[in-house]
Amino acid sequence: MYNSFTIAFKYLQYWFRSSNGKGHGVHSPFVFDFITSVLNDKGHYYAYEKVEYLRAQLGADTTTIEVEDMGAGSNHTKSSSRSIASIAKRAAKPPKYGQLLFRMANHYQPKNILSFRCRIGKMVTIEGSPAIAEKAQANFRQLGM
C-alpha cells in the first residue's frame, strides 16, 4: 500500500508522461480528430448560455404535471405527479456532459439524432409520458430548435 506522498508522486509522474489526452500517440485519425477537436475544445459556444438559462428556469419551475412512467418507476417518489424542477434535477445531465454532447453534434453535424427519454430537454425524441413530451417540445421551441 502506498502512502499519500507516493500516490501524489505517481499521479504527477503519470500526468507529465501521459500524452494521449492531447492526441499524441493515437493512431486512428478519427480518434485523433475526436480528441483534438471535440474533447480538448475549450471554446465557448453560443448555445451554452441558452441551455444554462433554460436549466435554471426548469430548476425553479414548480409547475406540477402528471407523469406516466413507462419504465420501472421512480426510486425517489411513488406519486405520479411531479414538479418540473424535480424532473429536471434528476434527469438533466451535468453541464460538462451536455456541452460535450453539443460539441460532438456541432463537430460531426449529424443529419439525425435519436434521443430516448429526453425528459425535459428536431432531434427525434421518444418519450412515453405525454406531459413530459409536451414540455420537451416547448423547451426545444424556446431554444429555437
Short mmCIF file of N, CA and C in Angstrom, two decimals, residues 7-132:
data_model
loop_
_atom_site.label_atom_id
_atom_site.label_comp_id
_atom_site.label_asym_id
_atom_site.label_seq_id
_atom_site.Cartn_x
_atom_site.Cartn_y
_atom_site.Cartn_z
N ILE A 7 1.57 8.21 -3.67
CA ILE A 7 0.42 8.30 -4.58
C ILE A 7 0.45 9.62 -5.34
N ALA A 8 0.73 10.71 -4.64
CA ALA A 8 0.80 12.02 -5.28
C ALA A 8 1.94 12.05 -6.30
N PHE A 9 3.08 11.48 -5.95
CA PHE A 9 4.23 11.44 -6.85
C PHE A 9 3.90 10.64 -8.10
N LYS A 10 3.29 9.46 -7.93
CA LYS A 10 2.93 8.62 -9.07
C LYS A 10 1.90 9.30 -9.96
N TYR A 11 0.96 10.01 -9.36
CA TYR A 11 -0.04 10.73 -10.15
C TYR A 11 0.64 11.81 -10.99
N LEU A 12 1.52 12.60 -10.37
CA LEU A 12 2.22 13.66 -11.12
C LEU A 12 3.10 13.07 -12.21
N GLN A 13 3.73 11.96 -11.90
CA GLN A 13 4.56 11.28 -12.88
C GLN A 13 3.71 10.85 -14.08
N TYR A 14 2.57 10.26 -13.80
CA TYR A 14 1.65 9.84 -14.86
C TYR A 14 1.18 11.05 -15.66
N TRP A 15 0.81 12.12 -14.96
CA TRP A 15 0.25 13.29 -15.61
C TRP A 15 1.25 13.92 -16.57
N PHE A 16 2.53 13.99 -16.16
CA PHE A 16 3.54 14.59 -17.03
C PHE A 16 3.94 13.68 -18.18
N ARG A 17 3.89 12.39 -17.98
CA ARG A 17 4.30 11.45 -19.03
C ARG A 17 3.19 11.11 -20.01
N SER A 18 1.95 11.18 -19.59
CA SER A 18 0.86 10.80 -20.49
C SER A 18 0.68 11.87 -21.55
N SER A 19 0.42 11.42 -22.75
CA SER A 19 0.24 12.39 -23.83
C SER A 19 -0.98 12.06 -24.68
N ASN A 20 -1.64 10.95 -24.44
CA ASN A 20 -2.80 10.60 -25.25
C ASN A 20 -3.96 11.57 -25.05
N GLY A 21 -4.01 12.24 -23.93
CA GLY A 21 -5.07 13.21 -23.69
C GLY A 21 -5.00 14.39 -24.64
N LYS A 22 -3.85 14.57 -25.27
CA LYS A 22 -3.68 15.65 -26.24
C LYS A 22 -3.72 15.10 -27.67
N GLY A 23 -3.85 13.77 -27.79
CA GLY A 23 -3.94 13.16 -29.11
C GLY A 23 -2.63 12.57 -29.60
N HIS A 24 -1.52 12.82 -28.91
CA HIS A 24 -0.23 12.29 -29.34
C HIS A 24 -0.18 10.79 -29.12
N GLY A 25 0.30 10.07 -30.09
CA GLY A 25 0.41 8.62 -29.96
C GLY A 25 -0.86 7.87 -30.32
N VAL A 26 -1.89 8.58 -30.74
CA VAL A 26 -3.13 7.92 -31.15
C VAL A 26 -3.03 7.64 -32.64
N HIS A 27 -3.22 6.39 -33.03
CA HIS A 27 -3.02 6.00 -34.43
C HIS A 27 -4.24 6.27 -35.30
N SER A 28 -5.42 6.13 -34.76
CA SER A 28 -6.63 6.30 -35.55
C SER A 28 -6.87 7.77 -35.85
N PRO A 29 -6.99 8.13 -37.14
CA PRO A 29 -7.28 9.53 -37.48
C PRO A 29 -8.60 10.02 -36.89
N PHE A 30 -9.61 9.14 -36.85
CA PHE A 30 -10.90 9.52 -36.28
C PHE A 30 -10.76 9.86 -34.80
N VAL A 31 -10.08 8.99 -34.05
CA VAL A 31 -9.92 9.21 -32.61
C VAL A 31 -9.05 10.45 -32.36
N PHE A 32 -7.99 10.63 -33.15
CA PHE A 32 -7.15 11.82 -33.00
C PHE A 32 -7.97 13.08 -33.22
N ASP A 33 -8.78 13.09 -34.28
CA ASP A 33 -9.64 14.24 -34.56
C ASP A 33 -10.63 14.46 -33.43
N PHE A 34 -11.21 13.38 -32.91
CA PHE A 34 -12.17 13.48 -31.81
C PHE A 34 -11.51 14.09 -30.57
N ILE A 35 -10.33 13.63 -30.23
CA ILE A 35 -9.63 14.14 -29.04
C ILE A 35 -9.28 15.61 -29.21
N THR A 36 -8.68 15.95 -30.35
CA THR A 36 -8.19 17.32 -30.53
C THR A 36 -9.31 18.32 -30.83
N SER A 37 -10.33 17.89 -31.58
CA SER A 37 -11.37 18.83 -32.00
C SER A 37 -12.60 18.86 -31.11
N VAL A 38 -12.84 17.78 -30.36
CA VAL A 38 -14.06 17.73 -29.54
C VAL A 38 -13.72 17.72 -28.06
N LEU A 39 -12.96 16.73 -27.61
CA LEU A 39 -12.68 16.60 -26.18
C LEU A 39 -11.86 17.77 -25.65
N ASN A 40 -10.85 18.19 -26.39
CA ASN A 40 -9.96 19.25 -25.91
C ASN A 40 -10.37 20.64 -26.37
N ASP A 41 -11.53 20.77 -26.98
CA ASP A 41 -12.00 22.08 -27.44
C ASP A 41 -12.43 22.90 -26.22
N LYS A 42 -11.74 23.97 -25.96
CA LYS A 42 -12.03 24.82 -24.80
C LYS A 42 -12.85 26.04 -25.18
N GLY A 43 -13.30 26.09 -26.43
CA GLY A 43 -14.08 27.23 -26.90
C GLY A 43 -15.40 27.36 -26.16
N HIS A 44 -15.93 28.56 -26.17
CA HIS A 44 -17.22 28.82 -25.53
C HIS A 44 -18.24 29.03 -26.64
N TYR A 45 -19.24 28.19 -26.71
CA TYR A 45 -20.20 28.22 -27.80
C TYR A 45 -21.45 29.01 -27.44
N TYR A 46 -22.12 29.47 -28.47
CA TYR A 46 -23.32 30.30 -28.33
C TYR A 46 -24.43 29.60 -27.55
N ALA A 47 -24.53 28.30 -27.66
CA ALA A 47 -25.65 27.57 -27.05
C ALA A 47 -25.49 27.38 -25.55
N TYR A 48 -24.29 27.49 -25.03
CA TYR A 48 -24.07 27.20 -23.61
C TYR A 48 -24.93 28.09 -22.71
N GLU A 49 -24.96 29.41 -22.99
CA GLU A 49 -25.75 30.32 -22.15
C GLU A 49 -27.24 30.02 -22.25
N LYS A 50 -27.72 29.75 -23.47
CA LYS A 50 -29.14 29.46 -23.66
C LYS A 50 -29.56 28.23 -22.86
N VAL A 51 -28.75 27.20 -22.94
CA VAL A 51 -29.09 25.95 -22.26
C VAL A 51 -29.01 26.13 -20.75
N GLU A 52 -28.00 26.83 -20.27
CA GLU A 52 -27.89 27.03 -18.82
C GLU A 52 -29.00 27.94 -18.30
N TYR A 53 -29.43 28.89 -19.11
CA TYR A 53 -30.57 29.72 -18.72
C TYR A 53 -31.82 28.87 -18.61
N LEU A 54 -32.03 27.99 -19.60
CA LEU A 54 -33.19 27.08 -19.56
C LEU A 54 -33.08 26.13 -18.37
N ARG A 55 -31.89 25.63 -18.09
CA ARG A 55 -31.69 24.74 -16.93
C ARG A 55 -32.10 25.46 -15.63
N ALA A 56 -31.71 26.72 -15.50
CA ALA A 56 -32.08 27.49 -14.30
C ALA A 56 -33.59 27.71 -14.23
N GLN A 57 -34.21 28.00 -15.38
CA GLN A 57 -35.67 28.17 -15.41
C GLN A 57 -36.37 26.89 -14.99
N LEU A 58 -35.94 25.76 -15.54
CA LEU A 58 -36.58 24.48 -15.21
C LEU A 58 -36.36 24.13 -13.75
N GLY A 59 -35.18 24.44 -13.22
CA GLY A 59 -34.89 24.16 -11.83
C GLY A 59 -35.74 24.96 -10.86
N ALA A 60 -36.27 26.07 -11.32
CA ALA A 60 -37.11 26.92 -10.46
C ALA A 60 -38.61 26.75 -10.75
N ASP A 61 -38.94 25.92 -11.75
CA ASP A 61 -40.34 25.75 -12.16
C ASP A 61 -41.06 24.78 -11.22
N THR A 62 -42.01 25.28 -10.47
CA THR A 62 -42.74 24.43 -9.51
C THR A 62 -44.03 23.87 -10.09
N THR A 63 -44.26 24.07 -11.39
CA THR A 63 -45.45 23.53 -12.04
C THR A 63 -45.47 22.02 -11.87
N THR A 64 -46.63 21.48 -11.51
CA THR A 64 -46.76 20.04 -11.32
C THR A 64 -47.46 19.44 -12.53
N ILE A 65 -46.92 18.32 -13.03
CA ILE A 65 -47.54 17.61 -14.15
C ILE A 65 -47.75 16.16 -13.77
N GLU A 66 -48.70 15.52 -14.45
CA GLU A 66 -48.96 14.10 -14.26
C GLU A 66 -48.03 13.32 -15.17
N VAL A 67 -47.28 12.40 -14.61
CA VAL A 67 -46.28 11.64 -15.36
C VAL A 67 -46.73 10.20 -15.49
N GLU A 68 -46.75 9.71 -16.74
CA GLU A 68 -46.99 8.29 -16.98
C GLU A 68 -45.63 7.63 -17.04
N ASP A 69 -45.28 6.87 -16.04
CA ASP A 69 -43.97 6.24 -16.02
C ASP A 69 -44.05 4.89 -16.72
N MET A 70 -43.39 4.78 -17.88
CA MET A 70 -43.43 3.56 -18.68
C MET A 70 -42.35 2.56 -18.27
N GLY A 71 -41.47 2.98 -17.39
CA GLY A 71 -40.35 2.13 -17.01
C GLY A 71 -40.57 1.44 -15.69
N ALA A 72 -39.52 1.29 -14.94
CA ALA A 72 -39.55 0.58 -13.66
C ALA A 72 -40.09 1.45 -12.53
N GLY A 73 -40.39 2.68 -12.83
CA GLY A 73 -40.88 3.57 -11.78
C GLY A 73 -39.74 4.39 -11.19
N SER A 74 -40.09 5.23 -10.26
CA SER A 74 -39.11 6.10 -9.64
C SER A 74 -38.72 5.57 -8.27
N ASN A 75 -37.45 5.63 -7.96
CA ASN A 75 -36.97 5.27 -6.63
C ASN A 75 -37.19 6.41 -5.65
N HIS A 76 -37.44 7.60 -6.17
CA HIS A 76 -37.50 8.80 -5.34
C HIS A 76 -38.91 9.16 -4.90
N THR A 77 -39.89 8.80 -5.71
CA THR A 77 -41.27 9.13 -5.35
C THR A 77 -42.22 8.12 -5.96
N LYS A 78 -43.28 7.83 -5.27
CA LYS A 78 -44.30 6.91 -5.78
C LYS A 78 -45.44 7.67 -6.44
N SER A 79 -45.46 8.97 -6.28
CA SER A 79 -46.53 9.80 -6.83
C SER A 79 -46.38 9.92 -8.34
N SER A 80 -47.52 9.98 -9.03
CA SER A 80 -47.47 10.16 -10.48
C SER A 80 -47.43 11.64 -10.86
N SER A 81 -47.62 12.53 -9.90
CA SER A 81 -47.50 13.95 -10.21
C SER A 81 -46.17 14.46 -9.64
N ARG A 82 -45.44 15.13 -10.52
CA ARG A 82 -44.11 15.62 -10.14
C ARG A 82 -43.94 17.05 -10.63
N SER A 83 -43.10 17.78 -9.96
CA SER A 83 -42.82 19.15 -10.40
C SER A 83 -41.77 19.11 -11.50
N ILE A 84 -41.83 20.12 -12.36
CA ILE A 84 -40.85 20.24 -13.44
C ILE A 84 -39.45 20.32 -12.83
N ALA A 85 -39.30 21.05 -11.73
CA ALA A 85 -37.99 21.20 -11.09
C ALA A 85 -37.44 19.85 -10.63
N SER A 86 -38.29 18.99 -10.06
CA SER A 86 -37.79 17.69 -9.58
C SER A 86 -37.40 16.79 -10.74
N ILE A 87 -38.15 16.85 -11.85
CA ILE A 87 -37.80 16.05 -13.03
C ILE A 87 -36.48 16.55 -13.60
N ALA A 88 -36.35 17.87 -13.75
CA ALA A 88 -35.12 18.44 -14.31
C ALA A 88 -33.92 18.12 -13.44
N LYS A 89 -34.10 18.18 -12.13
CA LYS A 89 -32.99 17.92 -11.21
C LYS A 89 -32.47 16.49 -11.37
N ARG A 90 -33.37 15.54 -11.52
CA ARG A 90 -32.97 14.14 -11.60
C ARG A 90 -32.54 13.73 -13.01
N ALA A 91 -33.10 14.38 -14.04
CA ALA A 91 -32.89 13.91 -15.41
C ALA A 91 -31.79 14.66 -16.16
N ALA A 92 -31.54 15.91 -15.81
CA ALA A 92 -30.59 16.72 -16.58
C ALA A 92 -29.16 16.23 -16.37
N LYS A 93 -28.43 16.21 -17.46
CA LYS A 93 -27.01 15.88 -17.39
C LYS A 93 -26.25 17.08 -16.84
N PRO A 94 -25.13 16.83 -16.16
CA PRO A 94 -24.32 17.97 -15.70
C PRO A 94 -23.85 18.79 -16.91
N PRO A 95 -23.62 20.09 -16.72
CA PRO A 95 -23.23 20.94 -17.84
C PRO A 95 -22.05 20.41 -18.65
N LYS A 96 -21.04 19.83 -18.00
CA LYS A 96 -19.87 19.40 -18.77
C LYS A 96 -20.22 18.29 -19.76
N TYR A 97 -21.16 17.40 -19.40
CA TYR A 97 -21.55 16.33 -20.32
C TYR A 97 -22.49 16.85 -21.40
N GLY A 98 -23.37 17.76 -21.05
CA GLY A 98 -24.24 18.38 -22.04
C GLY A 98 -23.43 19.17 -23.06
N GLN A 99 -22.40 19.88 -22.59
CA GLN A 99 -21.56 20.64 -23.50
C GLN A 99 -20.74 19.72 -24.39
N LEU A 100 -20.32 18.57 -23.86
CA LEU A 100 -19.61 17.59 -24.69
C LEU A 100 -20.53 17.06 -25.79
N LEU A 101 -21.77 16.73 -25.45
CA LEU A 101 -22.72 16.27 -26.46
C LEU A 101 -22.95 17.35 -27.52
N PHE A 102 -23.03 18.61 -27.09
CA PHE A 102 -23.20 19.70 -28.04
C PHE A 102 -21.99 19.79 -28.98
N ARG A 103 -20.77 19.72 -28.42
CA ARG A 103 -19.57 19.81 -29.26
C ARG A 103 -19.50 18.65 -30.25
N MET A 104 -19.92 17.45 -29.81
CA MET A 104 -19.93 16.30 -30.73
C MET A 104 -20.90 16.55 -31.88
N ALA A 105 -22.12 16.97 -31.55
CA ALA A 105 -23.12 17.23 -32.59
C ALA A 105 -22.68 18.38 -33.49
N ASN A 106 -22.08 19.41 -32.92
CA ASN A 106 -21.62 20.56 -33.69
C ASN A 106 -20.47 20.17 -34.62
N HIS A 107 -19.57 19.33 -34.15
CA HIS A 107 -18.40 18.95 -34.95
C HIS A 107 -18.77 18.00 -36.08
N TYR A 108 -19.60 16.99 -35.78
CA TYR A 108 -19.89 15.96 -36.77
C TYR A 108 -21.13 16.26 -37.61
N GLN A 109 -21.94 17.23 -37.20
CA GLN A 109 -23.12 17.66 -37.95
C GLN A 109 -23.97 16.48 -38.45
N PRO A 110 -24.46 15.64 -37.54
CA PRO A 110 -25.27 14.50 -38.00
C PRO A 110 -26.61 14.98 -38.56
N LYS A 111 -27.13 14.22 -39.54
CA LYS A 111 -28.44 14.57 -40.11
C LYS A 111 -29.55 14.28 -39.12
N ASN A 112 -29.41 13.20 -38.36
CA ASN A 112 -30.45 12.79 -37.42
C ASN A 112 -29.81 12.44 -36.08
N ILE A 113 -30.52 12.77 -35.02
CA ILE A 113 -30.10 12.38 -33.68
C ILE A 113 -31.32 11.76 -33.02
N LEU A 114 -31.16 10.59 -32.46
CA LEU A 114 -32.26 9.92 -31.79
C LEU A 114 -32.00 9.93 -30.30
N SER A 115 -32.93 10.46 -29.54
CA SER A 115 -32.78 10.55 -28.09
C SER A 115 -33.92 9.80 -27.43
N PHE A 116 -33.59 8.78 -26.66
CA PHE A 116 -34.61 8.05 -25.92
C PHE A 116 -34.82 8.73 -24.58
N ARG A 117 -36.05 8.99 -24.24
CA ARG A 117 -36.43 9.62 -22.97
C ARG A 117 -35.66 10.90 -22.74
N CYS A 118 -35.93 11.86 -23.57
CA CYS A 118 -35.22 13.13 -23.47
C CYS A 118 -35.51 13.84 -22.16
N ARG A 119 -36.58 13.47 -21.53
CA ARG A 119 -37.06 14.12 -20.31
C ARG A 119 -37.37 15.56 -20.64
N ILE A 120 -36.86 16.48 -19.82
CA ILE A 120 -37.16 17.87 -20.09
C ILE A 120 -36.05 18.36 -21.00
N GLY A 121 -35.91 18.22 -21.83
CA GLY A 121 -34.90 18.61 -22.72
C GLY A 121 -35.43 18.41 -24.18
N LYS A 122 -35.14 19.39 -34.02
CA LYS A 122 -35.93 18.21 -34.22
C LYS A 122 -34.94 17.13 -34.35
N MET A 123 -34.42 16.96 -32.99
CA MET A 123 -33.96 15.63 -32.81
C MET A 123 -35.26 14.85 -32.71
N VAL A 124 -35.21 13.61 -33.00
CA VAL A 124 -36.37 12.77 -32.75
C VAL A 124 -36.22 12.30 -31.33
N THR A 125 -37.21 12.58 -30.52
CA THR A 125 -37.14 12.12 -29.14
C THR A 125 -38.29 11.16 -28.91
N ILE A 126 -38.03 10.16 -28.13
CA ILE A 126 -39.05 9.18 -27.79
C ILE A 126 -39.29 9.29 -26.30
N GLU A 127 -40.48 9.69 -25.94
CA GLU A 127 -40.85 9.88 -24.54
C GLU A 127 -42.23 9.29 -24.33
N GLY A 128 -42.36 8.42 -23.35
CA GLY A 128 -43.63 7.76 -23.10
C GLY A 128 -44.66 8.63 -22.42
N SER A 129 -44.24 9.58 -21.64
CA SER A 129 -45.17 10.43 -20.89
C SER A 129 -45.56 11.64 -21.73
N PRO A 130 -46.84 11.77 -22.09
CA PRO A 130 -47.26 12.91 -22.92
C PRO A 130 -46.96 14.27 -22.27
N ALA A 131 -47.08 14.37 -20.96
CA ALA A 131 -46.83 15.65 -20.29
C ALA A 131 -45.36 16.05 -20.41
N ILE A 132 -44.47 15.08 -20.25
CA ILE A 132 -43.04 15.39 -20.38
C ILE A 132 -42.70 15.70 -21.83
#
